[in-house]
Tab-separated table of C-alpha atoms in Angstrom:
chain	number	residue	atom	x	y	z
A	24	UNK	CA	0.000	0.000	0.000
A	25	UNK	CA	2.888	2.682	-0.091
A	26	UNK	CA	1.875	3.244	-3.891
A	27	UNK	CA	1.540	7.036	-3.343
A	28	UNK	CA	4.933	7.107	-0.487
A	29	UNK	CA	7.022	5.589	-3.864
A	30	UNK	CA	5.169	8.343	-6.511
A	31	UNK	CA	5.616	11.077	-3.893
A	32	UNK	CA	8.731	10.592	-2.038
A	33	UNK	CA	11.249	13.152	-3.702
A	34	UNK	CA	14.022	10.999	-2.244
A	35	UNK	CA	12.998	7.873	-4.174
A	36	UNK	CA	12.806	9.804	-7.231
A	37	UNK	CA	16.143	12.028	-6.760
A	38	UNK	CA	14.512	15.045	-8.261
A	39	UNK	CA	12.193	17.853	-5.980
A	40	UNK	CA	9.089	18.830	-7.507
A	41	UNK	CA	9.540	21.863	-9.308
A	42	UNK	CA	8.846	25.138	-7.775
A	43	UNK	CA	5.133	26.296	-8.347
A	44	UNK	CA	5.126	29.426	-6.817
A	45	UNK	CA	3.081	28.442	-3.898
A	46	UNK	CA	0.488	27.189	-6.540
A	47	UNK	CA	-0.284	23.468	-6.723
A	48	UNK	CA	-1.653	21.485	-9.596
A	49	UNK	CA	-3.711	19.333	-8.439
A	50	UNK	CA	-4.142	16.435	-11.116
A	51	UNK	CA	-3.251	12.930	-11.341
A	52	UNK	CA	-2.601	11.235	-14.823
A	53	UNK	CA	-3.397	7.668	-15.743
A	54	UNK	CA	-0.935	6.454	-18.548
A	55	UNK	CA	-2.783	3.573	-20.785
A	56	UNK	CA	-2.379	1.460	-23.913
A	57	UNK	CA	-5.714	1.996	-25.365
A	58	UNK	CA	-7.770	5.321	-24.967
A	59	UNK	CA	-10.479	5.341	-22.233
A	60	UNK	CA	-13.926	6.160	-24.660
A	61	UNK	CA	-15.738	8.954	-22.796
A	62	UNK	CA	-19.524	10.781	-23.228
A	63	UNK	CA	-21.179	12.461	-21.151
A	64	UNK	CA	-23.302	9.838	-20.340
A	65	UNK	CA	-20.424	7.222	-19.141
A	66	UNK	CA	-19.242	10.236	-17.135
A	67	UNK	CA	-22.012	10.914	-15.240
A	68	UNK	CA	-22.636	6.947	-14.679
A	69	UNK	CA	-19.159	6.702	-13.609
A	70	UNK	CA	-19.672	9.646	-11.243
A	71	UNK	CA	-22.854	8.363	-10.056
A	72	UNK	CA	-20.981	4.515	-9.541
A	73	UNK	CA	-18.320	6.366	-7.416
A	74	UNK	CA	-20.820	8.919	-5.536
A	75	UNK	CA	-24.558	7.148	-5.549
A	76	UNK	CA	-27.678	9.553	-6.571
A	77	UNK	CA	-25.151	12.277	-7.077
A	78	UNK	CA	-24.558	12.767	-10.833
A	79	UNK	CA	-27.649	10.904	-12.353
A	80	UNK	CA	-30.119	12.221	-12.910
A	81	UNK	CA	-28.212	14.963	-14.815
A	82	UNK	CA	-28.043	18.663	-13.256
A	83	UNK	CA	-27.712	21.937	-14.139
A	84	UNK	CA	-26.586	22.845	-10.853
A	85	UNK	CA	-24.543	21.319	-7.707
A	86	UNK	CA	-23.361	17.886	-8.710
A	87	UNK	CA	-23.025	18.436	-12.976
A	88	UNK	CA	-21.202	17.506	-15.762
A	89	UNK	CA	-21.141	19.513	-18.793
A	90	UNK	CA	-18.971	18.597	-22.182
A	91	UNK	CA	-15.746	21.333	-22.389
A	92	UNK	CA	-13.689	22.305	-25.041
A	93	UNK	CA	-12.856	19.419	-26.908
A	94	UNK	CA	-16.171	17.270	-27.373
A	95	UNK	CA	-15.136	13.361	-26.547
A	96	UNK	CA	-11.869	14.669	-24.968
A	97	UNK	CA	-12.488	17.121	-22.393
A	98	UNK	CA	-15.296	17.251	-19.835
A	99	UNK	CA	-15.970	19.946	-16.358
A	100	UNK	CA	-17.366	18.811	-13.298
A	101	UNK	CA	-18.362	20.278	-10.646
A	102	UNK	CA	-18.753	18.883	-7.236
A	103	UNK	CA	-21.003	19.289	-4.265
A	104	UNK	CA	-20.684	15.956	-2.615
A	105	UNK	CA	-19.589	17.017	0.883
A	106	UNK	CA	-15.580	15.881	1.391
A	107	UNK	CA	-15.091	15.972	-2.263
A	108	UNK	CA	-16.096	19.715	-3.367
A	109	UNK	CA	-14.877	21.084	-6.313
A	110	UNK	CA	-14.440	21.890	-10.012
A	111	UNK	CA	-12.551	19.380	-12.127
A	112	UNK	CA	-11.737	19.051	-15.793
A	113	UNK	CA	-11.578	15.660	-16.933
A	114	UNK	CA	-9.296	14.640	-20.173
A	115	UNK	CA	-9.184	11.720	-22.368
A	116	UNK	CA	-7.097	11.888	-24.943
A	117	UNK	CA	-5.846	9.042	-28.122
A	118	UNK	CA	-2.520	9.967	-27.935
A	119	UNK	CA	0.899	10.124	-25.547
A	120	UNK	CA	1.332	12.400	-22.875
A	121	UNK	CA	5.027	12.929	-23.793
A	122	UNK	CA	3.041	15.708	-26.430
A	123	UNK	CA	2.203	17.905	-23.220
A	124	UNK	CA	4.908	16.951	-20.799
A	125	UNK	CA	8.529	16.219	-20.085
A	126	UNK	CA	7.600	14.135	-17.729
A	127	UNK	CA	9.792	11.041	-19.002
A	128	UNK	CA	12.979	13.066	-18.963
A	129	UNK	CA	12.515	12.479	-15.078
A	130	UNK	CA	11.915	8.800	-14.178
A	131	UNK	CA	14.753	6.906	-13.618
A	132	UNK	CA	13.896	3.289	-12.857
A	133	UNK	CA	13.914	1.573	-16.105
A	134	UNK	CA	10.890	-0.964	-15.351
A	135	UNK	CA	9.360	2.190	-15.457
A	136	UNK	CA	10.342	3.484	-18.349
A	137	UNK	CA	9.314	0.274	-20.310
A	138	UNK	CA	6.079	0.695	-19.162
A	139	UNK	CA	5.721	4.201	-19.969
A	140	UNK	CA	6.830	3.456	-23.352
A	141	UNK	CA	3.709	1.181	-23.816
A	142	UNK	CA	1.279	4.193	-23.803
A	143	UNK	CA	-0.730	5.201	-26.188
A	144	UNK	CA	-3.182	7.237	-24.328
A	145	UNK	CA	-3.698	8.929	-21.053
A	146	UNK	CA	-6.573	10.392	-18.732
A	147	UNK	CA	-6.164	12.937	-16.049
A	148	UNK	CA	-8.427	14.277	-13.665
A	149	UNK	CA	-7.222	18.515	-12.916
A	150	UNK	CA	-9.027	20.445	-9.805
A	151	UNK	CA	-9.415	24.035	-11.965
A	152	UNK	CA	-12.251	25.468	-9.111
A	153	UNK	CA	-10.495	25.305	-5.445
A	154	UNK	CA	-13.873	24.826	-3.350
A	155	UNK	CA	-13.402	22.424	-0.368
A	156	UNK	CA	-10.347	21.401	0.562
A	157	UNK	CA	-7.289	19.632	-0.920
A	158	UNK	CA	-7.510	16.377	0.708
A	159	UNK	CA	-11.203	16.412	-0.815
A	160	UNK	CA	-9.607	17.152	-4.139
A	161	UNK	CA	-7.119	13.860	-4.352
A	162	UNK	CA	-10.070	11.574	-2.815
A	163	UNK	CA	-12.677	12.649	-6.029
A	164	UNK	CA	-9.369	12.566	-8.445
A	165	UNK	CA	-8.457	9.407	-6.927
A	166	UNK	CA	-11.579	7.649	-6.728
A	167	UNK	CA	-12.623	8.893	-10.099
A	168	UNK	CA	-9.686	7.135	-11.865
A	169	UNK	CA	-9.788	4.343	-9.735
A	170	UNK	CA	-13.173	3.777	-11.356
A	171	UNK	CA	-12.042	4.391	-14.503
A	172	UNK	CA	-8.909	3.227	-15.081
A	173	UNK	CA	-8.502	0.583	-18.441
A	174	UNK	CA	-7.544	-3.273	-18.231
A	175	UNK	CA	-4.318	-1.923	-19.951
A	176	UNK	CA	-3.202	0.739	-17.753
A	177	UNK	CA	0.522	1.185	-17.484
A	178	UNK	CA	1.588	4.184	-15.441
A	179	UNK	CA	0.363	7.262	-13.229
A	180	UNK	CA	1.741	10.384	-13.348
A	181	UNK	CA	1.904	13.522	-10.478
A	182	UNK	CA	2.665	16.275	-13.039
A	183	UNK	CA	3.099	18.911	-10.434
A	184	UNK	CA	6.421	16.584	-8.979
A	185	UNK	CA	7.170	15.281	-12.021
A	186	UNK	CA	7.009	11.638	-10.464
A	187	UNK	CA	5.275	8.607	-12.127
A	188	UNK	CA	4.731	5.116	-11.266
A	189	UNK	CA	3.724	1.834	-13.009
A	190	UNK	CA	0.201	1.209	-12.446
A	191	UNK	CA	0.589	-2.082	-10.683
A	192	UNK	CA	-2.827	-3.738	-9.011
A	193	UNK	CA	-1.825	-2.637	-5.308
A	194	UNK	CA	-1.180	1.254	-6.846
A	195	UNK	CA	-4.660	1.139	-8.597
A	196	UNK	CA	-6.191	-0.069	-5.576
A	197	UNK	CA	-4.525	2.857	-3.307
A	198	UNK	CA	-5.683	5.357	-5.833
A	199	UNK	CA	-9.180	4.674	-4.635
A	200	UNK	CA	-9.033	4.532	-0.946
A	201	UNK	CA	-6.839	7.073	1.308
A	202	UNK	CA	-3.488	7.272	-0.831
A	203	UNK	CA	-4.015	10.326	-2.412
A	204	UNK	CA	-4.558	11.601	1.120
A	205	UNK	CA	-2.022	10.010	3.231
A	206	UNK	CA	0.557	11.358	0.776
A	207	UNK	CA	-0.249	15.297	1.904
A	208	UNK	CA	-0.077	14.110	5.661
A	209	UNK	CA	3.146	12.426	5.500
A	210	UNK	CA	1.394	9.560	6.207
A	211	UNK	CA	2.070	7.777	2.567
C-alpha cells in the first residue's frame, strides 16, 4: 500500500518537484495502452458509480457535468458531494502524454520506463475550481480514476512533482481509498 509514499517521495525519485510558486496542480494522470472512450453519459454513470444519486439524474446545478472544449476529450465537473467539493476538468485523450509533458525526462527506474513506453493514451483528472479542501480534491481525483482506469493501464503520473509510477494492481487499488490523502499528511 505505499503506492503514493514511492510516486511522492522526492528521495525515491532524486529530483524535488519543481517550484510552483506556492500554486499546486492538483491532477493525477493515468498512462494507458488503449484510450479510455468517454460521453457524457459514461461520465455521469461513472460519477454516479463512485458517488450514488449524485450525478444521475443529470443537473444543471450542484453535482453536474457539462462537455468542455474538446467534445469526446475534455469534460468539467463540478462537485457538491460534501468531502469531495470542487471543479474538475476531466481529459481523455488518443494519444501520448510525452506531447504535453517532459515528464519522461525524469523517471529513472527503467521498469518504469518500459512501461511508460507502452502508452498510447492517457486520462487525467485537474481540480481548476479550489472549493473544499485539498484532501477532498485527491479523494474525487483518486476515486474517479480508480473507477475508470482501463484493463491496460501502465503508469500514473503527479505532473506537479514530475514523479510517475507503473500502475501495478496494489497502486490502482490505493488510488481509490486514502493514498491520495495520506501522501499530503506524511502519512504515505
Amino acid at each position: 500500500m505505499g503506492f503514493l509514499k514511492r510516486l511522492f517521495t522526492r528521495k525515491r525519485a532524486g529530483v524535488a518537484p519543481p517550484d510552483d510558486g506556492g500554486h499546486r496542480m492538483t491532477s493525477l494522470v493515468l498512462l494507458s495502452v488503449s484510450p479510455v472512450a468517454l460521453d457524457l453519459e459514461t461520465l455521469r454513470a461513472a460519477l454516479d458509480a463512485v458517488f450514488p444519486g449524485q450525478f444521475l439524474p443529470p443537473r444543471e446545478a450542484g453535482n453536474l457535468v457539462v462537455d468542455g472544449p474538446v467534445k469526446g476529450a475534455m469534460f468539467m465537473v463540478m462537485s457538491a458531494v460534501p468531502g469531495f467539493e470542487g471543479g474538475f476538468m476531466v481529459h481523455a485523450v488518443p494519444g501520448p502524454y510525452d506531447d504535453f509533458s517532459p515528464f519522461r525526462a525524469r523517471i529513472r527506474d527503467p521498469r518504469v520506463l518500459d512501461a511508460v513506453a507502452r502508452h498510447r493514451a492517457w486520462m487525467s483528472v485537474d481540480r481548476i475550481v479550489p472549493m473544499g479542501t485539498e484532501e477532498g480534491h485527491y479523494r474525487f481525483i483518486g476515486r474517479l480514476l480508480a473507477h475508470l482506469v482501463p484493463p491496460d493501464a501502465v503508469a500514473l503520473v503527479h505532473p506537479s512533482r514530475m514523479q510517475t509510477l507503473e500502475a501495478t494492481p496494489d497502486a490502482l487499488r490505493d488510488l481509490a481509498g486514502e493514498g491520495p490523502v495520506r501522501w499530503l499528511e506524511g502519512r504515505g
